[in-house]
PDB file of C-alpha atoms in Angstrom:
ATOM      1  CA  UNK A 996     -54.089 -46.925  53.269  1.00  0.00           C
ATOM      2  CA  UNK A 997     -50.402 -46.360  52.300  1.00  0.00           C
ATOM      3  CA  UNK A 998     -48.935 -46.766  49.053  1.00  0.00           C
ATOM      4  CA  UNK A 999     -45.293 -48.223  48.945  1.00  0.00           C
ATOM      5  CA  UNK A1000     -42.932 -48.189  46.019  1.00  0.00           C
ATOM      6  CA  UNK A1001     -40.131 -50.058  44.832  1.00  0.00           C
ATOM      7  CA  UNK A1002     -37.983 -49.230  41.953  1.00  0.00           C
ATOM      8  CA  UNK A1003     -35.867 -51.912  39.955  1.00  0.00           C
ATOM      9  CA  UNK A1004     -34.290 -51.952  36.636  1.00  0.00           C
ATOM     10  CA  UNK A1005     -33.437 -54.396  33.772  1.00  0.00           C
ATOM     11  CA  UNK A1006     -31.634 -54.129  30.242  1.00  0.00           C
ATOM     12  CA  UNK A1007     -33.185 -56.058  27.583  1.00  0.00           C
ATOM     13  CA  UNK A1008     -33.513 -56.625  23.836  1.00  0.00           C
ATOM     14  CA  UNK A1009     -36.792 -56.864  22.089  1.00  0.00           C
ATOM     15  CA  UNK A1010     -38.552 -56.184  18.824  1.00  0.00           C
ATOM     16  CA  UNK A1011     -41.949 -55.318  17.792  1.00  0.00           C
ATOM     17  CA  UNK A1012     -42.985 -57.749  15.155  1.00  0.00           C
ATOM     18  CA  UNK A1013     -46.351 -59.531  14.401  1.00  0.00           C
ATOM     19  CA  UNK A1014     -45.371 -62.904  12.840  1.00  0.00           C
ATOM     20  CA  UNK A1015     -48.899 -63.005  11.062  1.00  0.00           C
ATOM     21  CA  UNK A1016     -48.146 -59.933   9.000  1.00  0.00           C
ATOM     22  CA  UNK A1017     -45.785 -59.359   6.121  1.00  0.00           C
ATOM     23  CA  UNK A1018     -42.503 -57.769   6.684  1.00  0.00           C
ATOM     24  CA  UNK A1019     -43.826 -54.734   4.952  1.00  0.00           C
ATOM     25  CA  UNK A1020     -46.802 -54.219   7.382  1.00  0.00           C
ATOM     26  CA  UNK A1021     -44.642 -54.880  10.189  1.00  0.00           C
ATOM     27  CA  UNK A1022     -42.395 -52.116   9.080  1.00  0.00           C
ATOM     28  CA  UNK A1023     -45.358 -49.812   8.202  1.00  0.00           C
ATOM     29  CA  UNK A1024     -46.884 -50.271  11.539  1.00  0.00           C
ATOM     30  CA  UNK A1025     -43.933 -50.647  13.967  1.00  0.00           C
ATOM     31  CA  UNK A1026     -41.378 -48.528  12.062  1.00  0.00           C
ATOM     32  CA  UNK A1027     -37.746 -49.077  13.215  1.00  0.00           C
ATOM     33  CA  UNK A1028     -39.033 -51.019  16.275  1.00  0.00           C
ATOM     34  CA  UNK A1029     -39.613 -53.990  13.861  1.00  0.00           C
ATOM     35  CA  UNK A1030     -35.773 -54.306  13.131  1.00  0.00           C
ATOM     36  CA  UNK A1031     -35.366 -58.023  12.700  1.00  0.00           C
ATOM     37  CA  UNK A1032     -32.251 -58.024  14.650  1.00  0.00           C
ATOM     38  CA  UNK A1033     -33.755 -56.469  17.734  1.00  0.00           C
ATOM     39  CA  UNK A1034     -32.812 -53.350  19.707  1.00  0.00           C
ATOM     40  CA  UNK A1035     -32.816 -52.702  23.268  1.00  0.00           C
ATOM     41  CA  UNK A1036     -33.641 -50.615  26.216  1.00  0.00           C
ATOM     42  CA  UNK A1037     -32.780 -49.808  29.802  1.00  0.00           C
ATOM     43  CA  UNK A1038     -36.124 -50.438  31.421  1.00  0.00           C
ATOM     44  CA  UNK A1039     -37.238 -48.988  34.908  1.00  0.00           C
ATOM     45  CA  UNK A1040     -39.759 -50.984  36.806  1.00  0.00           C
ATOM     46  CA  UNK A1041     -41.746 -48.963  39.394  1.00  0.00           C
ATOM     47  CA  UNK A1042     -43.876 -51.476  41.483  1.00  0.00           C
ATOM     48  CA  UNK A1043     -46.397 -49.787  44.058  1.00  0.00           C
ATOM     49  CA  UNK A1044     -48.354 -51.795  46.628  1.00  0.00           C
ATOM     50  CA  UNK A1045     -50.926 -50.563  49.069  1.00  0.00           C
ATOM     51  CA  UNK A1046     -52.281 -51.577  52.572  1.00  0.00           C
ATOM     52  CA  UNK A1047     -52.337 -50.658  56.100  1.00  0.00           C
ATOM     53  CA  UNK A1048     -49.104 -50.598  58.106  1.00  0.00           C
ATOM     54  CA  UNK A1049     -48.859 -53.531  60.409  1.00  0.00           C
ATOM     55  CA  UNK A1050     -49.045 -52.234  63.806  1.00  0.00           C
ATOM     56  CA  UNK A1051     -46.209 -54.246  65.315  1.00  0.00           C
ATOM     57  CA  UNK A1052     -43.714 -53.391  62.343  1.00  0.00           C
ATOM     58  CA  UNK A1053     -45.169 -50.282  60.834  1.00  0.00           C
ATOM     59  CA  UNK A1054     -44.602 -51.880  57.486  1.00  0.00           C
ATOM     60  CA  UNK A1055     -47.149 -52.648  54.838  1.00  0.00           C
ATOM     61  CA  UNK A1056     -44.731 -55.250  53.747  1.00  0.00           C
ATOM     62  CA  UNK A1057     -41.015 -55.342  54.319  1.00  0.00           C
ATOM     63  CA  UNK A1058     -39.608 -53.344  51.173  1.00  0.00           C
ATOM     64  CA  UNK A1059     -36.521 -55.641  51.194  1.00  0.00           C
ATOM     65  CA  UNK A1060     -38.744 -58.622  50.789  1.00  0.00           C
ATOM     66  CA  UNK A1061     -40.651 -56.848  48.083  1.00  0.00           C
ATOM     67  CA  UNK A1062     -37.425 -56.259  46.371  1.00  0.00           C
ATOM     68  CA  UNK A1063     -36.399 -59.942  46.774  1.00  0.00           C
ATOM     69  CA  UNK A1064     -39.701 -61.018  45.249  1.00  0.00           C
ATOM     70  CA  UNK A1065     -39.313 -58.528  42.326  1.00  0.00           C
ATOM     71  CA  UNK A1066     -35.881 -59.700  41.644  1.00  0.00           C
ATOM     72  CA  UNK A1067     -36.681 -63.389  41.744  1.00  0.00           C
ATOM     73  CA  UNK A1068     -39.942 -63.344  39.717  1.00  0.00           C
ATOM     74  CA  UNK A1069     -39.384 -60.492  37.276  1.00  0.00           C
ATOM     75  CA  UNK A1070     -35.827 -59.182  37.212  1.00  0.00           C
ATOM     76  CA  UNK A1071     -33.902 -62.550  36.957  1.00  0.00           C
ATOM     77  CA  UNK A1072     -36.220 -63.381  34.034  1.00  0.00           C
ATOM     78  CA  UNK A1073     -35.859 -60.079  32.033  1.00  0.00           C
ATOM     79  CA  UNK A1074     -32.537 -58.760  32.756  1.00  0.00           C
ATOM     80  CA  UNK A1075     -29.937 -58.959  29.917  1.00  0.00           C
ATOM     81  CA  UNK A1076     -32.543 -61.064  28.085  1.00  0.00           C
ATOM     82  CA  UNK A1077     -34.305 -61.136  24.911  1.00  0.00           C
ATOM     83  CA  UNK A1078     -37.882 -60.436  25.635  1.00  0.00           C
ATOM     84  CA  UNK A1079     -39.242 -62.223  22.414  1.00  0.00           C
ATOM     85  CA  UNK A1080     -37.070 -65.277  22.804  1.00  0.00           C
ATOM     86  CA  UNK A1081     -35.835 -65.900  26.358  1.00  0.00           C
ATOM     87  CA  UNK A1082     -38.967 -65.024  28.603  1.00  0.00           C
ATOM     88  CA  UNK A1083     -41.497 -67.695  29.226  1.00  0.00           C
ATOM     89  CA  UNK A1084     -44.409 -65.434  30.211  1.00  0.00           C
ATOM     90  CA  UNK A1085     -43.906 -63.430  26.997  1.00  0.00           C
ATOM     91  CA  UNK A1086     -43.974 -66.175  24.691  1.00  0.00           C
ATOM     92  CA  UNK A1087     -46.610 -65.675  21.893  1.00  0.00           C
ATOM     93  CA  UNK A1088     -47.200 -62.162  23.034  1.00  0.00           C
ATOM     94  CA  UNK A1089     -46.455 -58.957  21.277  1.00  0.00           C
ATOM     95  CA  UNK A1090     -43.488 -57.455  23.333  1.00  0.00           C
ATOM     96  CA  UNK A1091     -44.930 -53.925  23.630  1.00  0.00           C
ATOM     97  CA  UNK A1092     -44.401 -52.038  26.925  1.00  0.00           C
ATOM     98  CA  UNK A1093     -48.087 -52.219  27.522  1.00  0.00           C
ATOM     99  CA  UNK A1094     -48.136 -56.249  27.278  1.00  0.00           C
ATOM    100  CA  UNK A1095     -44.924 -56.426  29.350  1.00  0.00           C
ATOM    101  CA  UNK A1096     -46.735 -54.443  32.265  1.00  0.00           C
ATOM    102  CA  UNK A1097     -49.587 -56.604  32.296  1.00  0.00           C
ATOM    103  CA  UNK A1098     -47.428 -59.694  32.127  1.00  0.00           C
ATOM    104  CA  UNK A1099     -45.245 -58.328  35.031  1.00  0.00           C
ATOM    105  CA  UNK A1100     -48.413 -57.825  37.265  1.00  0.00           C
ATOM    106  CA  UNK A1101     -49.743 -61.360  36.424  1.00  0.00           C
ATOM    107  CA  UNK A1102     -46.247 -62.795  37.508  1.00  0.00           C
ATOM    108  CA  UNK A1103     -45.708 -60.725  40.685  1.00  0.00           C
ATOM    109  CA  UNK A1104     -49.398 -60.496  42.017  1.00  0.00           C
ATOM    110  CA  UNK A1105     -49.706 -64.100  43.421  1.00  0.00           C
ATOM    111  CA  UNK A1106     -46.546 -63.749  45.409  1.00  0.00           C
ATOM    112  CA  UNK A1107     -47.601 -60.610  47.675  1.00  0.00           C
ATOM    113  CA  UNK A1108     -48.960 -61.265  51.095  1.00  0.00           C
ATOM    114  CA  UNK A1109     -52.751 -61.111  51.735  1.00  0.00           C
ATOM    115  CA  UNK A1110     -52.521 -57.674  53.515  1.00  0.00           C
ATOM    116  CA  UNK A1111     -50.630 -55.909  50.712  1.00  0.00           C
ATOM    117  CA  UNK A1112     -52.313 -55.521  47.319  1.00  0.00           C
ATOM    118  CA  UNK A1113     -50.641 -54.706  44.000  1.00  0.00           C
ATOM    119  CA  UNK A1114     -51.586 -51.139  43.006  1.00  0.00           C
ATOM    120  CA  UNK A1115     -49.589 -50.129  39.782  1.00  0.00           C
ATOM    121  CA  UNK A1116     -46.911 -51.426  37.430  1.00  0.00           C
ATOM    122  CA  UNK A1117     -45.251 -48.561  36.025  1.00  0.00           C
ATOM    123  CA  UNK A1118     -42.766 -49.455  33.272  1.00  0.00           C
ATOM    124  CA  UNK A1119     -40.368 -46.920  31.905  1.00  0.00           C
ATOM    125  CA  UNK A1120     -39.058 -47.849  28.407  1.00  0.00           C
ATOM    126  CA  UNK A1121     -37.082 -44.618  27.860  1.00  0.00           C
ATOM    127  CA  UNK A1122     -36.942 -41.264  29.531  1.00  0.00           C
ATOM    128  CA  UNK A1123     -39.813 -40.167  27.446  1.00  0.00           C
ATOM    129  CA  UNK A1124     -41.912 -43.288  27.284  1.00  0.00           C
ATOM    130  CA  UNK A1125     -43.809 -45.126  30.193  1.00  0.00           C
ATOM    131  CA  UNK A1126     -47.008 -47.153  30.742  1.00  0.00           C
ATOM    132  CA  UNK A1127     -48.915 -47.840  34.052  1.00  0.00           C
ATOM    133  CA  UNK A1128     -51.068 -50.680  34.563  1.00  0.00           C
ATOM    134  CA  UNK A1129     -53.496 -50.672  37.538  1.00  0.00           C
ATOM    135  CA  UNK A1130     -54.744 -54.377  37.157  1.00  0.00           C
ATOM    136  CA  UNK A1131     -58.184 -53.191  35.575  1.00  0.00           C
TER     137      UNK A1131
ATOM    138  CA  UNK B 941     -13.054 -12.799  22.814  1.00  0.00           C
ATOM    139  CA  UNK B 942     -10.541 -15.533  22.258  1.00  0.00           C
ATOM    140  CA  UNK B 943     -11.330 -17.609  25.410  1.00  0.00           C
ATOM    141  CA  UNK B 944     -12.205 -21.279  24.608  1.00  0.00           C
ATOM    142  CA  UNK B 945     -15.577 -22.381  25.446  1.00  0.00           C
ATOM    143  CA  UNK B 946     -17.093 -25.827  25.715  1.00  0.00           C
ATOM    144  CA  UNK B 947     -20.355 -26.643  23.829  1.00  0.00           C
ATOM    145  CA  UNK B 948     -22.298 -29.828  24.554  1.00  0.00           C
ATOM    146  CA  UNK B 949     -25.075 -31.638  22.616  1.00  0.00           C
ATOM    147  CA  UNK B 950     -26.922 -34.498  23.866  1.00  0.00           C
ATOM    148  CA  UNK B 951     -28.556 -37.343  21.700  1.00  0.00           C
ATOM    149  CA  UNK B 952     -29.653 -40.806  22.456  1.00  0.00           C
ATOM    150  CA  UNK B 953     -30.051 -44.046  20.648  1.00  0.00           C
ATOM    151  CA  UNK B 954     -31.588 -47.597  21.665  1.00  0.00           C
ATOM    152  CA  UNK B 955     -29.736 -50.664  20.549  1.00  0.00           C
ATOM    153  CA  UNK B 956     -29.348 -54.288  21.245  1.00  0.00           C
ATOM    154  CA  UNK B 957     -25.894 -55.838  21.614  1.00  0.00           C
ATOM    155  CA  UNK B 958     -23.859 -58.686  22.983  1.00  0.00           C
ATOM    156  CA  UNK B 959     -20.322 -58.896  24.354  1.00  0.00           C
ATOM    157  CA  UNK B 960     -18.647 -61.752  22.858  1.00  0.00           C
ATOM    158  CA  UNK B 961     -14.966 -62.719  21.702  1.00  0.00           C
ATOM    159  CA  UNK B 962     -14.966 -65.050  18.846  1.00  0.00           C
ATOM    160  CA  UNK B 963     -11.472 -66.237  19.643  1.00  0.00           C
ATOM    161  CA  UNK B 964     -12.529 -67.515  23.007  1.00  0.00           C
ATOM    162  CA  UNK B 965     -14.683 -70.701  23.853  1.00  0.00           C
ATOM    163  CA  UNK B 966     -18.245 -70.320  24.970  1.00  0.00           C
ATOM    164  CA  UNK B 967     -17.223 -71.017  28.530  1.00  0.00           C
ATOM    165  CA  UNK B 968     -14.658 -68.389  28.608  1.00  0.00           C
ATOM    166  CA  UNK B 969     -16.903 -65.699  27.049  1.00  0.00           C
ATOM    167  CA  UNK B 970     -19.530 -66.581  29.786  1.00  0.00           C
ATOM    168  CA  UNK B 971     -16.971 -66.384  32.613  1.00  0.00           C
ATOM    169  CA  UNK B 972     -15.669 -62.966  31.267  1.00  0.00           C
ATOM    170  CA  UNK B 973     -18.973 -61.271  29.978  1.00  0.00           C
ATOM    171  CA  UNK B 974     -21.468 -62.869  32.162  1.00  0.00           C
ATOM    172  CA  UNK B 975     -25.011 -62.039  31.344  1.00  0.00           C
ATOM    173  CA  UNK B 976     -23.741 -59.617  28.773  1.00  0.00           C
ATOM    174  CA  UNK B 977     -22.823 -62.590  26.561  1.00  0.00           C
ATOM    175  CA  UNK B 978     -26.435 -63.792  26.045  1.00  0.00           C
ATOM    176  CA  UNK B 979     -26.568 -65.150  22.565  1.00  0.00           C
ATOM    177  CA  UNK B 980     -29.969 -63.568  22.166  1.00  0.00           C
ATOM    178  CA  UNK B 981     -28.586 -60.264  22.862  1.00  0.00           C
ATOM    179  CA  UNK B 982     -29.893 -57.556  25.350  1.00  0.00           C
ATOM    180  CA  UNK B 983     -30.162 -53.866  25.076  1.00  0.00           C
ATOM    181  CA  UNK B 984     -29.775 -50.222  26.334  1.00  0.00           C
ATOM    182  CA  UNK B 985     -30.837 -46.687  26.022  1.00  0.00           C
ATOM    183  CA  UNK B 986     -27.665 -45.174  25.198  1.00  0.00           C
ATOM    184  CA  UNK B 987     -27.112 -41.399  26.043  1.00  0.00           C
ATOM    185  CA  UNK B 988     -24.415 -39.625  23.925  1.00  0.00           C
ATOM    186  CA  UNK B 989     -22.909 -36.392  24.804  1.00  0.00           C
ATOM    187  CA  UNK B 990     -20.521 -34.874  22.389  1.00  0.00           C
ATOM    188  CA  UNK B 991     -18.467 -31.941  23.837  1.00  0.00           C
ATOM    189  CA  UNK B 992     -16.925 -29.325  21.142  1.00  0.00           C
ATOM    190  CA  UNK B 993     -14.337 -26.855  22.524  1.00  0.00           C
ATOM    191  CA  UNK B 994     -13.196 -23.977  20.591  1.00  0.00           C
ATOM    192  CA  UNK B 995     -13.118 -20.116  20.573  1.00  0.00           C
ATOM    193  CA  UNK B 996     -16.351 -18.602  19.618  1.00  0.00           C
ATOM    194  CA  UNK B 997     -16.383 -17.264  15.964  1.00  0.00           C
ATOM    195  CA  UNK B 998     -16.076 -13.510  16.009  1.00  0.00           C
ATOM    196  CA  UNK B 999     -18.935 -12.992  13.502  1.00  0.00           C
ATOM    197  CA  UNK B1000     -21.473 -15.555  14.787  1.00  0.00           C
ATOM    198  CA  UNK B1001     -20.531 -15.739  18.280  1.00  0.00           C
ATOM    199  CA  UNK B1002     -20.731 -19.780  18.027  1.00  0.00           C
ATOM    200  CA  UNK B1003     -17.968 -22.504  18.678  1.00  0.00           C
ATOM    201  CA  UNK B1004     -20.278 -24.526  16.504  1.00  0.00           C
ATOM    202  CA  UNK B1005     -23.856 -24.108  15.584  1.00  0.00           C
ATOM    203  CA  UNK B1006     -25.615 -26.623  17.691  1.00  0.00           C
ATOM    204  CA  UNK B1007     -28.106 -27.559  14.961  1.00  0.00           C
ATOM    205  CA  UNK B1008     -25.381 -28.336  12.598  1.00  0.00           C
ATOM    206  CA  UNK B1009     -23.635 -30.429  15.310  1.00  0.00           C
ATOM    207  CA  UNK B1010     -27.022 -32.115  15.914  1.00  0.00           C
ATOM    208  CA  UNK B1011     -27.282 -32.926  12.234  1.00  0.00           C
ATOM    209  CA  UNK B1012     -23.815 -34.269  12.097  1.00  0.00           C
ATOM    210  CA  UNK B1013     -24.407 -36.518  15.034  1.00  0.00           C
ATOM    211  CA  UNK B1014     -27.772 -37.675  13.581  1.00  0.00           C
ATOM    212  CA  UNK B1015     -26.380 -38.589  10.134  1.00  0.00           C
ATOM    213  CA  UNK B1016     -23.043 -40.091  11.331  1.00  0.00           C
ATOM    214  CA  UNK B1017     -24.165 -41.879  14.534  1.00  0.00           C
ATOM    215  CA  UNK B1018     -27.912 -42.002  15.377  1.00  0.00           C
ATOM    216  CA  UNK B1019     -29.099 -43.160  11.944  1.00  0.00           C
ATOM    217  CA  UNK B1020     -26.433 -46.058  11.975  1.00  0.00           C
ATOM    218  CA  UNK B1021     -27.127 -47.274  15.583  1.00  0.00           C
ATOM    219  CA  UNK B1022     -30.534 -46.355  16.657  1.00  0.00           C
ATOM    220  CA  UNK B1023     -33.016 -49.348  16.963  1.00  0.00           C
ATOM    221  CA  UNK B1024     -30.213 -51.635  15.536  1.00  0.00           C
ATOM    222  CA  UNK B1025     -28.356 -54.556  16.682  1.00  0.00           C
ATOM    223  CA  UNK B1026     -24.831 -53.254  17.060  1.00  0.00           C
ATOM    224  CA  UNK B1027     -23.126 -56.658  16.348  1.00  0.00           C
ATOM    225  CA  UNK B1028     -25.408 -57.670  13.445  1.00  0.00           C
ATOM    226  CA  UNK B1029     -26.567 -54.336  11.752  1.00  0.00           C
ATOM    227  CA  UNK B1030     -23.439 -52.218  11.935  1.00  0.00           C
ATOM    228  CA  UNK B1031     -20.204 -52.415   9.885  1.00  0.00           C
ATOM    229  CA  UNK B1032     -18.132 -50.958  12.889  1.00  0.00           C
ATOM    230  CA  UNK B1033     -18.820 -53.777  15.218  1.00  0.00           C
ATOM    231  CA  UNK B1034     -18.741 -56.725  13.047  1.00  0.00           C
ATOM    232  CA  UNK B1035     -15.161 -57.598  14.268  1.00  0.00           C
ATOM    233  CA  UNK B1036     -15.117 -55.054  17.302  1.00  0.00           C
ATOM    234  CA  UNK B1037     -16.713 -55.873  20.600  1.00  0.00           C
ATOM    235  CA  UNK B1038     -19.404 -53.361  21.232  1.00  0.00           C
ATOM    236  CA  UNK B1039     -18.320 -52.457  24.744  1.00  0.00           C
ATOM    237  CA  UNK B1040     -19.254 -48.831  25.872  1.00  0.00           C
ATOM    238  CA  UNK B1041     -15.476 -48.147  25.573  1.00  0.00           C
ATOM    239  CA  UNK B1042     -15.282 -49.348  21.967  1.00  0.00           C
ATOM    240  CA  UNK B1043     -18.475 -47.770  21.103  1.00  0.00           C
ATOM    241  CA  UNK B1044     -17.138 -44.270  22.398  1.00  0.00           C
ATOM    242  CA  UNK B1045     -13.957 -44.397  20.486  1.00  0.00           C
ATOM    243  CA  UNK B1046     -15.785 -45.420  17.375  1.00  0.00           C
ATOM    244  CA  UNK B1047     -18.216 -42.499  17.706  1.00  0.00           C
ATOM    245  CA  UNK B1048     -15.225 -40.272  18.086  1.00  0.00           C
ATOM    246  CA  UNK B1049     -13.603 -41.489  14.987  1.00  0.00           C
ATOM    247  CA  UNK B1050     -16.751 -41.218  13.017  1.00  0.00           C
ATOM    248  CA  UNK B1051     -17.462 -37.554  14.040  1.00  0.00           C
ATOM    249  CA  UNK B1052     -13.851 -36.411  14.032  1.00  0.00           C
ATOM    250  CA  UNK B1053     -13.696 -35.793  10.231  1.00  0.00           C
ATOM    251  CA  UNK B1054     -16.900 -33.775  10.256  1.00  0.00           C
ATOM    252  CA  UNK B1055     -15.816 -31.014  12.853  1.00  0.00           C
ATOM    253  CA  UNK B1056     -13.016 -28.513  12.378  1.00  0.00           C
ATOM    254  CA  UNK B1057      -9.805 -29.583  13.511  1.00  0.00           C
ATOM    255  CA  UNK B1058      -9.181 -26.518  15.344  1.00  0.00           C
ATOM    256  CA  UNK B1059     -12.107 -27.668  17.688  1.00  0.00           C
ATOM    257  CA  UNK B1060     -11.338 -30.487  20.217  1.00  0.00           C
ATOM    258  CA  UNK B1061     -14.169 -33.073  20.714  1.00  0.00           C
ATOM    259  CA  UNK B1062     -14.870 -35.419  23.556  1.00  0.00           C
ATOM    260  CA  UNK B1063     -17.383 -38.204  23.724  1.00  0.00           C
ATOM    261  CA  UNK B1064     -19.344 -39.317  26.851  1.00  0.00           C
ATOM    262  CA  UNK B1065     -21.494 -42.306  26.457  1.00  0.00           C
ATOM    263  CA  UNK B1066     -23.904 -43.398  29.111  1.00  0.00           C
ATOM    264  CA  UNK B1067     -24.673 -47.193  28.512  1.00  0.00           C
ATOM    265  CA  UNK B1068     -26.894 -47.003  31.750  1.00  0.00           C
ATOM    266  CA  UNK B1069     -27.422 -44.424  34.296  1.00  0.00           C
ATOM    267  CA  UNK B1070     -24.684 -45.831  36.426  1.00  0.00           C
ATOM    268  CA  UNK B1071     -22.246 -46.955  33.733  1.00  0.00           C
ATOM    269  CA  UNK B1072     -20.573 -44.390  31.355  1.00  0.00           C
ATOM    270  CA  UNK B1073     -17.241 -43.867  29.560  1.00  0.00           C
ATOM    271  CA  UNK B1074     -15.295 -40.943  28.137  1.00  0.00           C
ATOM    272  CA  UNK B1075     -13.054 -40.666  25.173  1.00  0.00           C
ATOM    273  CA  UNK B1076     -10.380 -39.174  24.962  1.00  0.00           C
ATOM    274  CA  UNK B1077      -9.476 -40.025  28.574  1.00  0.00           C
TER     275      UNK B1077
END
């Protein structure tokens, strides 16, 4: 079993705001992340797949094809977008890094070939904050 | 000791923005600014480096106390821009397009009155890892 990782990035606006709560409660729970007019980040997306290398190519999966899949299904939908307003798969969800990582897993996983399993979605929100999701 | 030394302080802020020229049509804005023109904004982790050049003080050995420099940057810049929408939430970019270039010049102008004039300052602003600007050039 070998693990293969591809790193992509996107820049997006978002806010952490629960519409079922009062403005005051949102501010008390989410602090400055609740700013009504949004803020934003440079996100780094680290996608790791696992599998056994194909004897004829030596690849688990052609990493260029993995990059194209991530670009098409994830980056094109997220890059230079407002995560709360512009992204179909984040509608009615809280736009936390945790939820975004889970959603990226769900979007990407169906497009991988049978012999390559998704292992980890690591989503880096700032140089000091990141989450990892292993599909559990 | 009367040699000039450069002192640097790094800070960061996360903000939303949109590149848009009010005097142009939507079509022209999209054609010039592309995805940066998204009406719902997008955002960045901005990394700010402030360089201060001067001769170390004979009594303290400092060009500038970096704690004081940090406090000036926090008060004048970070508190205004961090977790904000640069277009909507700041006075500075109500009319001015918040490109990295314009943000760097604005930061310089905001900091300059708070640092002794016998010290030169230079602003380096990273919008992404790959895109950064410097002022004065």
